[in-house]
Amino acid sequence: MQFDLDEDRALLKSSTRELLEKESALADARTVIEESAEGYDKALYAQLGELGYGSLLLTEDEGGMGVLAFAAVLEEMGRVAFPGPFLDLALAVRLLSQSEAPEAAEWAERAAAGEALVVLARLDATSGSPTRFTGGRVQGTKRFVPFGAHADALLVETGEGLVLVPRPGAGWNAVAQPTIDHAQRFAEVRFDDAGSLVAASDAARTLLEDADRLGAIGASALLLGLMDRSLELTVAYTMEREAFGAPIASFQALQHRCADGLLQTESTRSAVYRAAWAADETPDDAGFLAAVAKAWAGPAARYVCGQAIQLHGGVGFTWEYDPHVYLKRVKTLEQFYGATRDQLENALQSRGL
Amino acid sequence: MDLHFTPEQEQFRRELRAWLDANLERSWTEETRDPNHDADSLVELRRVWQRKLNAARYIGMGWSEEWGGRGASEVEEAILQEELTRADAPQVPNFLGISLLGPALIHHGTEEQRRRFIPKMLNCEEIWCQGFSEPSSGSDLASLRTRAEPDGDDFRITGQKVWTTFGPWADWIFVLARTDMDDRYGGISFFLVPIDQDGVEMRPIRQITGESEFGEVFFDGALAKREHLVGELGEGWRIAMTVLGYERGAATLAKPAEYDVQLDGLVAGLRASGKLDRPDVREQLGRLVIENEVMRSNGLRTLAQLASGHAPGPESSIEKIFWSEYAQRLSDSALDLLGPEAQLATRAQKTGSDVDWAYQYLWSRAGTIYSGSSEIQRNIIAKRVLRMPTA
């Protein structure tokens, strides 16, 4: 038995940390998040594509490194609250590369290389009819499409299957859906566009189940990075900040809160890496373990990142300090990629309950 | 990363399961529900069970062959504890001797001490209890006041110990006592003391479950022979702290296995009462299921770390907090979800659930106190892992 990453994956993790600290330190990332139109650094995504990050989630036979390596990279991205659709893009690449449709392979390649942004459009509008694909056209409305307004193509879930819709000449008919999480650029997209089927209903279901599982693991790994860094920042702050003539880190009330933070964070690490390892190695319980990881990671991260604001005191409530960036990311990641309540149900069902 | 057990470890598990099938006639749950049993006869039954395990060399498995062990790894020890839990086997009476004193003697004792005490510990001829805590020294153990004064070559022990688990049935007690009143750590020594002598009085204490599984011990000039001093004078604290570290790893898989059994019981009860389909119930049950699995993930990680040669660190405090607080959430929730039938003092058949929930509800309050309270564990994490300063 061995919990540590093997040499290749450990190297990938440490070089990713170096790269992100250099190219996307939180101060720079915040400028991108708060000021850029797209919400991410396109040049940096192109660089990641060149370095092979776009195809990371593919199996080793397909030129990727598998789920465990992917989780290690996402943990690092979580630590710096890395802006943009990296997780969504990786899921789309994996999905496209599993499709047999001729267009799929080409888009998979371009997306993996960082030349095109492709993401999934899943959630139907709450009112109106579900999205359909008839006569070569997709019709309907999808909400909370991640970075949907800037995508070059969308993979749209319809009653007929998964449909690839390249951006129409006039651009998307999209309305931004700003949430508290500025790092996430959701859009509601109204479709009446030509598309091509990349997977019909049964095949689509299988592909989406796989995407759900990997999305849950990926989001959990991001949550792990977010809480890990958040706790680090918090402990460091309590060592510097003095009150009553001593660093506030010496007060037991704060120590116990931080100890709980470590318990939550390290337990998330155990759950996330076990789930990622299982996705590569033991498919039988991989679905259960993915649900466990995601159902645990969301509330755990919410606790740790919430306490980060509390233990920073007044400055924790300011825009200037960073803890809120983490707390906001946490909420998005908790609600998407299988919300906590849904994952609890998934966990029970995958245990035959 | 690799969380697979080796083929040898899998083989060990298969053999163990076959052995348990052949040798464990009745589960512990069945035994405790047998009206013909009382507290003493249950201890005798546990003694017999330990002897069976010992004859099959499942006791002190991690020790060298010379001392009755197999030189087994932490992983095998964890598998053993997991399978014993799954099979609902009785706990051996000498668990404190085996997990704490045995390693102390092997690492710090003399050859004569090992020869004299280890065989009888293994076959349960002598039951051991632990004399560490005192009425005024619990979490702050090093403040202990029980003293050992020289009397010729030997020592006379005076003072009081408390929360002495299995004390009412023990033959011997290993005692931390002061041989220097001023040196906080270096003034503590480690003695082996027979209980059946003038100057030792053991009084059972009734617990919130109604049982008297622990007691208090009064020493009034009790004799501790020089040859029963473990290590040198003043080495007691260091020995005690190292042996407490040897416990790590053994429960990593047993705890989640224990709660799996309880969760199965909870599901059976919910099914029987037609509540399993209620969304609010499912959410609470789902939470309990995933938390136990996260606990297992922590355990596998600790075990993998041990297996790849990393010494157990203060991270084991995380495990202690996790399982002990989880046990309370689990039984709290079970009583909540199953309703008043779950509170019936015995017997769970009323709830369709093969778990004595009322007992678990009470018993789970002990786990967050013994072996380093949750508060002490959080101090350890803050100070030794997060390096937060002392006030």
XYZ file of C-alpha atoms in Angstrom:
744
model
C 0.000 0.000 0.000
C 1.125 3.492 -0.798
C -0.768 6.763 -0.504
C 1.837 9.097 -1.997
C 1.693 9.869 -5.689
C 4.145 8.043 -7.930
C 7.082 9.986 -9.346
C 5.423 11.104 -12.599
C 2.300 12.389 -10.943
C 4.189 13.980 -8.072
C 6.345 15.809 -10.605
C 3.283 16.903 -12.528
C 1.761 18.236 -9.315
C 4.837 20.168 -8.250
C 5.475 21.614 -11.698
C 1.826 22.648 -11.917
C 2.180 24.450 -8.595
C 5.262 26.259 -9.893
C 3.592 27.198 -13.143
C 0.455 28.485 -11.451
C 2.340 30.433 -8.809
C 4.259 32.130 -11.585
C 1.520 32.634 -14.159
C -1.598 32.849 -12.066
C -0.765 34.055 -8.572
C -3.945 34.996 -6.773
C -3.318 38.752 -7.145
C -3.107 38.327 -10.941
C -5.947 35.840 -10.997
C -8.126 38.334 -9.166
C -7.486 40.912 -11.872
C -8.551 38.371 -14.483
C -11.601 37.357 -12.465
C -12.711 40.882 -11.688
C -11.757 42.737 -14.850
C -11.505 40.553 -17.945
C -14.469 39.996 -20.232
C -14.001 36.245 -20.605
C -13.206 35.606 -16.951
C -10.021 33.699 -17.762
C -6.629 34.180 -19.350
C -6.934 32.799 -22.878
C -3.203 32.951 -23.544
C -2.532 30.937 -20.400
C -5.110 28.342 -21.441
C -3.374 28.086 -24.812
C -0.097 27.555 -22.953
C -1.698 24.837 -20.816
C -2.979 23.244 -24.025
C 0.510 23.201 -25.502
C 1.845 21.627 -22.328
C -0.698 18.802 -22.615
C -2.988 19.744 -19.726
C -6.039 19.741 -22.005
C -5.844 16.001 -22.617
C -4.784 15.074 -19.093
C -8.079 13.429 -18.239
C -7.817 10.986 -21.140
C -6.560 7.510 -20.363
C -2.867 6.789 -20.744
C -3.568 4.932 -24.004
C -5.194 8.051 -25.391
C -2.273 10.259 -24.453
C -3.588 11.409 -21.066
C -2.541 10.552 -17.526
C -5.847 9.505 -16.004
C -8.035 10.680 -13.176
C -5.493 10.608 -10.347
C -3.150 12.964 -12.213
C -6.125 15.135 -13.106
C -7.157 15.393 -9.445
C -3.610 16.361 -8.458
C -3.625 19.200 -11.019
C -7.061 20.401 -9.946
C -6.013 20.492 -6.309
C -3.253 22.900 -7.339
C -5.723 24.959 -9.369
C -8.002 25.159 -6.365
C -5.188 26.486 -4.207
C -4.806 29.585 -6.397
C -8.516 29.837 -7.252
C -7.450 29.389 -10.858
C -9.943 31.240 -13.062
C -11.704 29.733 -16.024
C -13.332 26.617 -17.369
C -10.466 24.145 -16.988
C -12.603 21.407 -15.440
C -15.456 21.907 -17.916
C -13.064 21.892 -20.832
C -11.361 18.691 -19.682
C -14.726 16.969 -19.298
C -15.724 18.058 -22.820
C -12.444 16.776 -24.266
C -12.929 13.411 -22.608
C -16.495 13.186 -23.793
C -15.702 14.207 -27.375
C -12.818 11.787 -27.579
C -15.147 8.938 -26.645
C -17.642 9.816 -29.363
C -17.490 8.131 -32.757
C -18.958 11.078 -34.634
C -16.498 12.491 -37.206
C -16.715 16.108 -35.967
C -16.039 15.043 -32.411
C -12.411 14.027 -32.902
C -11.491 17.321 -34.532
C -13.149 19.393 -31.799
C -11.585 17.192 -29.116
C -8.165 17.920 -30.564
C -8.710 21.664 -30.826
C -10.176 21.857 -27.337
C -7.338 19.796 -25.843
C -4.792 22.026 -27.550
C -6.328 25.109 -26.008
C -7.403 26.439 -29.403
C -11.126 26.150 -28.843
C -13.342 26.318 -25.800
C -15.954 23.574 -25.651
C -18.122 23.019 -22.581
C -21.251 21.090 -21.661
C -24.686 22.698 -21.549
C -26.827 20.590 -19.236
C -29.502 22.344 -17.221
C -32.765 23.106 -18.989
C -34.548 26.343 -18.256
C -37.000 25.954 -15.401
C -39.913 26.961 -17.618
C -40.630 26.047 -21.230
C -40.090 22.751 -22.931
C -36.908 20.686 -22.607
C -34.237 21.122 -25.224
C -34.806 19.061 -28.375
C -32.797 18.139 -31.432
C -34.947 17.820 -34.537
C -34.234 18.275 -38.210
C -30.584 19.028 -37.547
C -31.388 21.911 -35.184
C -31.195 22.341 -31.448
C -34.044 24.246 -29.882
C -34.439 25.170 -26.249
C -32.789 27.107 -23.465
C -29.938 26.008 -21.183
C -29.054 27.843 -18.020
C -25.861 28.024 -15.992
C -23.719 27.127 -18.988
C -20.167 27.639 -17.700
C -18.401 30.321 -19.758
C -21.159 29.699 -22.309
C -21.091 33.171 -23.880
C -17.442 32.730 -24.883
C -17.475 29.084 -25.944
C -16.532 28.101 -29.475
C -18.863 25.142 -29.319
C -21.292 23.696 -26.803
C -22.125 20.086 -26.108
C -25.834 20.284 -25.514
C -27.799 17.615 -23.666
C -31.103 17.073 -25.481
C -33.895 14.510 -25.393
C -32.330 12.957 -28.486
C -28.787 12.782 -27.161
C -25.704 14.952 -27.014
C -25.428 17.536 -29.748
C -22.380 19.510 -30.712
C -23.305 23.081 -31.594
C -20.531 25.298 -32.979
C -20.892 28.991 -32.219
C -23.230 30.497 -34.793
C -21.904 33.289 -37.032
C -23.821 35.955 -35.126
C -22.601 34.651 -31.777
C -24.618 32.963 -29.064
C -27.990 34.161 -28.010
C -26.719 34.295 -24.453
C -27.536 36.250 -21.316
C -24.956 36.433 -18.546
C -26.001 34.892 -15.219
C -23.752 36.560 -12.672
C -23.601 34.793 -9.330
C -21.715 35.654 -6.136
C -18.795 33.700 -7.610
C -17.079 36.145 -9.947
C -14.681 33.475 -11.074
C -17.564 31.669 -12.741
C -19.117 33.160 -15.878
C -22.419 31.432 -16.317
C -24.718 32.203 -19.211
C -28.232 31.280 -20.128
C -28.096 30.255 -23.784
C -31.142 30.150 -26.040
C -30.711 27.748 -28.917
C -32.153 27.708 -32.367
C -29.010 26.533 -34.066
C -27.651 23.868 -36.335
C -25.787 21.067 -34.606
C -24.676 17.503 -35.050
C -25.388 14.511 -32.887
C -22.252 13.163 -31.202
C -23.992 10.534 -29.097
C -27.566 9.253 -29.287
C -29.607 8.820 -26.143
C -28.227 5.558 -24.636
C -24.643 6.278 -25.600
C -25.108 9.850 -24.398
C -26.316 8.621 -21.030
C -23.213 6.481 -20.579
C -20.944 9.367 -21.535
C -22.734 11.758 -19.219
C -22.572 9.323 -16.312
C -18.835 9.175 -16.814
C -18.689 12.967 -17.028
C -20.779 13.255 -13.853
C -18.438 10.998 -11.951
C -15.305 12.751 -13.150
C -16.886 16.153 -12.673
C -17.620 15.212 -9.059
C -14.045 14.098 -8.466
C -12.637 17.140 -10.255
C -14.816 19.569 -8.324
C -13.883 17.811 -5.074
C -10.200 18.181 -5.912
C -10.717 21.896 -6.574
C -12.534 22.172 -3.240
C -9.611 20.420 -1.563
C -7.173 22.962 -2.973
C -9.405 25.860 -2.012
C -9.735 24.770 1.604
C -6.115 23.704 1.911
C -4.874 27.147 0.876
C -7.590 28.915 2.814
C -6.541 27.154 6.014
C -2.881 27.965 5.350
C -3.683 31.648 4.886
C -5.808 31.642 8.017
C -3.231 29.993 10.264
C -0.563 32.367 8.925
C -2.799 35.363 9.619
C -3.516 34.276 13.203
C 0.240 33.991 13.824
C 0.796 37.589 12.700
C -2.208 39.269 14.200
C -1.783 40.212 17.851
C -4.410 40.925 20.477
C -4.149 41.127 24.265
C -0.388 41.159 23.813
C -0.105 37.795 22.044
C -0.584 36.310 18.589
C -4.221 35.299 18.340
C -2.994 31.863 17.186
C -2.132 31.185 20.827
C -5.822 31.291 21.859
C -7.431 27.911 22.239
C -10.755 28.936 20.718
C -8.981 29.726 17.456
C -6.677 26.724 17.691
C -9.586 24.334 17.923
C -11.301 25.950 14.956
C -8.105 25.541 12.917
C -7.718 21.947 14.144
C -11.219 21.249 12.870
C -10.211 22.907 9.616
C -7.306 20.493 9.307
C -9.553 17.544 10.102
C -11.958 18.606 7.356
C -9.182 19.305 4.864
C -7.145 16.157 5.416
C -10.251 13.985 5.419
C -11.178 15.555 2.085
C -7.705 14.715 0.806
C -8.150 11.060 1.794
C -11.579 10.899 0.161
C -10.627 12.732 -3.049
C -7.453 10.818 -3.794
C -9.042 7.499 -2.976
C -11.928 8.301 -5.343
C -9.556 9.452 -8.092
C -7.381 6.366 -7.682
C -10.480 4.160 -7.779
C -11.685 5.827 -10.991
C -8.442 4.694 -12.639
C -8.045 1.327 -10.907
C -11.211 -0.127 -9.375
C -14.253 0.846 -11.486
C -16.654 -1.204 -9.338
C -16.683 1.181 -6.403
C -15.554 4.302 -8.268
C -19.088 5.697 -8.569
C -19.756 5.320 -4.862
C -16.425 6.839 -3.889
C -16.914 9.803 -6.246
C -20.285 10.513 -4.615
C -18.713 10.193 -1.159
C -15.908 12.593 -2.046
C -18.203 15.247 -3.461
C -20.849 14.965 -0.734
C -18.105 15.398 1.874
C -15.936 18.020 0.141
C -18.644 20.652 -0.389
C -19.726 21.147 3.235
C -16.142 20.643 4.437
C -14.845 23.409 2.200
C -17.737 25.649 3.153
C -16.782 25.183 6.802
C -13.066 25.839 6.314
C -13.469 28.792 3.954
C -16.239 30.266 6.097
C -14.050 30.025 9.178
C -11.262 31.705 7.204
C -13.395 34.843 7.043
C -14.360 34.548 10.702
C -10.804 34.133 11.937
C -9.552 37.026 9.798
C -12.047 39.227 11.629
C -13.095 42.516 10.014
C -10.557 42.352 7.208
C -11.955 38.957 6.289
C -15.149 40.732 5.330
C -13.377 43.179 3.015
C -13.158 42.898 -0.740
C -9.441 43.588 -0.502
C -8.518 40.404 1.389
C -8.713 37.036 -0.353
C -10.846 34.749 1.847
C -14.107 35.741 0.133
C -12.766 34.657 -3.267
C -12.419 31.140 -1.861
C -15.767 31.094 -0.105
C -17.502 32.163 -3.301
C -15.789 29.521 -5.427
C -16.774 26.927 -2.849
C -20.449 27.702 -3.184
C -20.439 27.230 -6.963
C -18.495 24.016 -6.763
C -20.761 22.712 -4.028
C -23.917 23.380 -6.019
C -22.689 22.044 -9.369
C -21.060 18.757 -10.419
C -23.629 16.974 -8.278
C -24.944 19.048 -5.404
C -24.386 17.705 -1.913
C -27.924 16.452 -1.425
C -27.918 14.659 -4.786
C -24.592 13.043 -4.055
C -25.886 11.732 -0.720
C -28.678 10.055 -2.646
C -26.209 8.765 -5.258
C -24.094 7.275 -2.509
C -27.082 5.398 -1.069
C -28.221 4.156 -4.461
C -24.784 2.940 -5.437
C -24.874 0.900 -2.221
C -28.153 -0.666 -3.295
C -30.226 1.408 -0.853
C -0.535 5.618 -5.047
C -1.823 2.113 -4.492
C -4.514 1.142 -2.017
C -4.620 -2.537 -2.937
C -3.709 -5.082 -0.316
C -0.903 -7.422 -1.375
C -1.774 -11.011 -2.376
C -0.187 -12.156 0.918
C -2.414 -9.790 2.889
C -5.480 -11.014 0.988
C -4.431 -14.576 1.723
C -4.063 -13.723 5.405
C -7.598 -12.329 5.382
C -9.025 -15.450 3.741
C -7.368 -17.753 6.247
C -8.550 -15.598 9.112
C -12.134 -15.624 7.856
C -12.065 -19.391 7.549
C -10.642 -19.655 11.047
C -13.343 -17.381 12.440
C -16.060 -19.378 10.685
C -14.759 -22.517 12.309
C -14.006 -21.132 15.771
C -16.434 -18.378 16.678
C -19.577 -20.172 17.761
C -21.708 -17.267 18.907
C -21.381 -13.556 18.222
C -20.736 -11.150 21.073
C -24.188 -9.653 20.556
C -25.780 -13.054 21.058
C -23.680 -13.736 24.137
C -24.557 -10.439 25.787
C -28.246 -11.113 25.209
C -28.080 -14.526 26.813
C -29.864 -14.172 30.174
C -27.668 -16.907 31.649
C -24.646 -14.627 31.469
C -23.553 -12.114 34.087
C -20.610 -9.701 33.988
C -18.187 -12.303 35.387
C -19.208 -15.133 33.098
C -18.834 -12.808 30.118
C -15.268 -12.061 31.208
C -14.582 -15.796 31.488
C -15.957 -16.286 28.003
C -13.648 -13.556 26.742
C -10.721 -15.248 28.469
C -11.484 -18.500 26.681
C -11.767 -16.621 23.406
C -8.378 -14.966 23.897
C -6.834 -18.382 24.510
C -8.282 -19.682 21.261
C -6.939 -16.682 19.379
C -3.574 -17.076 21.067
C -3.355 -20.759 20.224
C -3.875 -19.740 16.584
C -1.206 -17.017 17.048
C -3.511 -14.088 16.447
C -2.536 -12.343 19.697
C 0.462 -9.998 19.709
C 0.837 -10.736 16.014
C 3.188 -7.837 15.431
C 5.718 -9.093 18.003
C 8.690 -11.224 17.063
C 8.326 -15.014 17.015
C 10.414 -15.217 20.152
C 7.603 -13.535 22.067
C 4.761 -15.455 20.497
C 4.162 -13.152 17.555
C 4.535 -13.471 13.803
C 6.401 -10.257 13.102
C 3.236 -9.172 11.271
C 2.881 -5.705 9.760
C 0.457 -2.967 10.815
C -1.631 -3.817 7.743
C -2.156 -7.409 8.894
C -2.920 -6.221 12.421
C -5.511 -3.819 10.969
C -7.021 -6.620 8.862
C -7.211 -8.822 11.963
C -9.054 -6.160 13.936
C -11.351 -5.438 10.990
C -12.329 -9.079 10.558
C -12.820 -9.624 14.296
C -15.143 -6.629 14.305
C -17.071 -7.806 11.254
C -17.517 -11.219 12.792
C -18.722 -9.545 16.020
C -16.194 -11.495 18.066
C -15.749 -10.768 21.789
C -12.985 -8.349 22.688
C -10.080 -10.057 24.418
C -9.825 -9.222 28.160
C -6.121 -8.447 27.990
C -6.331 -5.747 25.341
C -4.490 -3.209 27.511
C -1.711 -5.657 28.259
C -1.387 -6.667 24.636
C -1.537 -3.207 23.107
C 0.443 -1.229 25.711
C 2.381 -3.289 28.220
C 3.578 -5.986 25.819
C 5.328 -3.482 23.534
C 6.668 -1.643 26.606
C 8.290 -4.834 27.903
C 9.596 -5.852 24.501
C 11.187 -2.446 23.905
C 12.092 -1.312 27.407
C 11.824 -4.295 29.750
C 14.420 -6.782 30.918
C 14.740 -10.321 29.617
C 13.460 -11.623 32.984
C 10.413 -9.359 32.825
C 9.567 -10.545 29.332
C 9.912 -14.209 30.321
C 7.925 -13.729 33.486
C 5.009 -11.704 32.085
C 4.523 -12.092 28.334
C 3.421 -15.765 28.119
C 0.804 -15.317 30.862
C -0.370 -12.116 29.230
C -0.841 -13.861 25.900
C -2.783 -16.813 27.254
C -4.755 -14.607 29.626
C -3.596 -16.320 32.758
C -2.976 -12.825 34.088
C -5.193 -9.915 33.169
C -3.622 -6.466 33.113
C -5.048 -3.030 33.695
C -3.504 0.401 33.278
C -2.799 2.785 36.169
C -2.203 6.130 34.497
C -5.080 8.582 35.213
C -5.673 9.991 38.685
C -8.557 11.974 40.152
C -6.549 15.187 39.718
C -4.540 14.145 36.671
C -6.498 13.278 33.570
C -5.666 15.254 30.452
C -2.692 16.735 32.343
C -1.297 13.298 33.063
C 2.223 14.463 33.920
C 0.833 16.225 36.998
C 0.219 12.813 38.612
C 0.874 12.559 42.369
C 0.921 8.820 43.128
C 4.384 8.210 44.567
C 6.785 5.294 44.829
C 9.190 5.465 47.766
C 12.231 3.257 48.181
C 11.895 0.511 50.785
C 15.159 -1.381 50.900
C 15.671 -2.611 47.341
C 11.966 -2.312 46.552
C 9.329 0.430 46.424
C 6.140 1.293 48.301
C 3.373 2.908 46.266
C 0.885 5.350 47.742
C -1.827 7.235 45.914
C -4.926 6.744 43.810
C -5.625 5.781 40.212
C -8.968 6.037 38.478
C -10.877 5.114 35.268
C -9.026 1.826 35.474
C -10.567 -0.115 32.630
C -10.965 -3.829 33.367
C -9.604 -3.160 36.855
C -12.329 -5.192 38.585
C -11.049 -8.366 36.841
C -7.353 -7.571 36.652
C -4.525 -9.443 38.397
C -1.812 -6.891 37.720
C -1.646 -3.186 37.070
C 1.064 -1.176 35.314
C 1.453 2.067 37.181
C 3.024 5.434 36.507
C 4.270 6.735 39.851
C 6.483 9.567 40.993
C 9.993 8.756 42.177
C 10.902 12.449 42.216
C 8.325 15.000 43.338
C 9.981 17.957 41.585
C 10.926 16.710 38.134
C 7.664 16.876 36.152
C 8.510 14.354 33.416
C 11.807 12.854 34.548
C 10.374 12.099 37.998
C 7.921 9.487 36.739
C 8.692 5.750 36.750
C 6.891 2.710 35.353
C 6.045 -0.143 37.776
C 4.330 -3.508 37.544
C 2.223 -4.136 40.631
C 0.208 -7.201 41.689
C -3.308 -6.275 42.749
C -3.855 -9.129 45.184
C -1.900 -7.714 48.126
C -2.454 -5.651 51.253
C -2.181 -2.014 50.335
C -4.145 -2.271 47.068
C -7.866 -1.769 47.038
C -9.849 -1.938 43.787
C -13.351 -0.456 43.810
C -15.598 -0.801 40.772
C -17.223 2.428 39.513
C -20.680 2.330 38.054
C -20.806 3.905 34.588
C -23.663 5.681 32.790
C -24.453 2.416 31.009
C -25.036 0.772 34.394
C -21.988 -1.470 33.982
C -18.864 -1.333 36.110
C -16.256 -1.989 33.491
C -13.779 0.391 35.110
C -12.804 1.130 38.671
C -10.636 3.158 41.022
C -7.547 1.826 42.743
C -6.220 2.912 46.136
C -2.563 2.270 46.930
C -1.486 2.467 50.550
C 2.140 1.396 50.759
C 1.631 -1.329 48.166
C 4.753 -3.306 47.334
C 6.390 -2.913 43.928
C 9.522 -4.997 43.597
C 12.686 -3.505 42.154
C 12.683 -6.239 39.490
C 9.265 -4.970 38.417
C 10.473 -1.495 37.558
C 10.320 -1.157 33.741
C 13.227 0.810 32.295
C 15.315 3.009 34.533
C 14.032 5.219 37.339
C 12.570 8.351 35.769
C 12.011 6.779 32.364
C 8.319 6.108 32.938
C 6.945 9.085 31.056
C 9.042 8.435 27.989
C 8.070 4.744 27.973
C 4.387 5.528 28.428
C 4.415 8.032 25.586
C 6.180 5.646 23.197
C 3.879 2.734 23.935
C 0.813 4.902 23.410
C 2.196 5.416 19.905
C 2.247 1.671 19.175
C -1.518 1.531 19.265
C -1.731 3.505 16.049
C -2.996 1.806 12.979
C -4.706 -1.173 14.550
C -8.168 0.429 14.673
C -7.971 2.141 11.276
C -10.174 -0.410 9.543
C -11.954 -1.829 12.584
C -13.780 1.403 13.398
C -15.462 1.849 10.002
C -16.241 -1.890 10.005
C -17.925 -1.508 13.403
C -20.029 1.395 12.135
C -20.858 -0.471 8.918
C -22.455 -3.143 11.091
C -24.393 -0.462 12.955
C -25.414 1.239 9.701
C -26.733 -2.075 8.374
C -28.755 -2.353 11.558
C -30.072 1.162 11.108
C -31.098 0.429 7.511
C -32.865 -2.753 8.610
C -34.755 -0.805 11.253
C -35.726 1.929 8.816
C -36.903 -0.639 6.312
C -38.968 -2.446 8.925
C -40.649 0.795 9.962
C -41.271 1.889 6.376
C -39.161 5.033 6.717
C -36.393 4.213 4.302
C -38.051 6.051 1.419
C -38.558 9.328 3.240
C -36.318 11.997 1.662
C -35.410 13.587 5.006
C -34.472 10.182 6.393
C -32.452 9.336 3.302
C -30.512 12.552 3.546
C -29.553 11.876 7.153
C -28.718 8.252 6.392
C -26.704 9.288 3.341
C -24.691 11.664 5.479
C -23.873 8.875 7.964
C -22.905 6.500 5.163
C -20.553 8.917 3.448
C -18.936 10.047 6.685
C -18.098 6.471 7.578
C -16.583 5.977 4.148
C -14.465 9.114 4.559
C -13.303 7.646 7.871
C -12.307 4.461 6.047
C -10.438 6.562 3.485
C -8.503 8.243 6.309
C -7.764 4.809 7.758
C -6.520 3.370 4.465
C -4.321 6.406 4.066
C -2.821 6.019 7.554
C -2.253 2.347 6.916
C -0.663 3.020 3.544
C 1.635 5.551 5.213
C 2.614 2.996 7.853
C 3.118 0.333 5.190
C 5.475 2.579 3.257
C 7.537 3.219 6.348
C 6.277 6.594 7.548
C 6.063 6.776 11.337
C 2.596 7.534 12.670
C 2.399 11.234 13.439
C 0.033 13.527 15.293
C -2.375 13.101 12.358
C -3.714 10.118 14.277
C -5.448 12.733 16.429
C -7.651 13.390 13.407
C -8.709 9.755 13.371
C -9.447 9.713 17.086
C -11.648 12.817 16.861
C -13.323 11.534 13.730
C -14.409 8.094 14.945
C -15.361 9.132 18.465
C -17.498 12.059 17.349
C -18.957 10.051 14.478
C -20.061 7.311 16.884
C -22.099 9.910 18.737
C -23.670 11.291 15.569
C -24.517 7.763 14.450
C -26.287 6.685 17.612
C -27.924 10.113 18.083
C -29.318 9.844 14.563
C -30.407 6.243 15.000
C -32.425 7.079 18.090
C -33.907 10.024 16.267
C -34.791 8.132 13.135
C -36.004 4.887 14.684
C -38.138 6.537 17.342
C -38.821 5.549 20.932
C -38.539 1.795 20.275
C -34.819 2.334 19.777
C -34.607 3.493 23.370
C -35.931 0.283 24.840
C -33.113 -0.687 27.113
C -32.580 -4.044 25.535
C -33.277 -5.152 22.472
C -33.366 -4.059 19.268
C -35.620 -6.657 17.755
C -38.336 -4.145 18.613
C -36.924 -1.845 15.973
C -36.094 -4.607 13.492
C -32.511 -3.519 13.972
C -29.907 -5.826 15.410
C -28.122 -3.099 17.356
C -28.620 -2.127 20.993
C -29.018 1.538 20.183
C -29.708 2.748 23.690
C -26.470 1.162 24.850
C -24.516 2.614 21.907
C -26.010 6.012 22.577
C -24.609 5.970 26.105
C -21.370 4.134 25.389
C -20.458 6.548 22.575
C -20.106 9.325 25.148
C -16.957 7.636 26.491
C -14.980 7.692 23.244
C -14.541 11.459 23.144
C -13.096 11.385 26.688
C -10.795 8.373 27.001
C -7.343 8.006 25.406
C -6.953 11.768 25.091
C -10.171 13.779 25.006
C -11.320 15.510 21.833
C -10.092 18.769 23.327
C -6.617 17.390 23.923
C -6.566 15.954 20.408
C -7.428 19.377 18.994
C -4.625 20.916 21.052
C -2.242 18.343 19.606
C -3.309 19.120 16.043
C -3.053 22.875 16.573
C 0.344 22.726 18.246
C 2.137 19.836 16.560
C 0.679 19.893 13.061
C -0.322 23.511 12.521
C 2.489 24.763 14.776
C 0.294 27.303 16.503
C 1.997 28.778 19.578
C 1.264 28.081 23.240
C -0.394 30.922 25.106
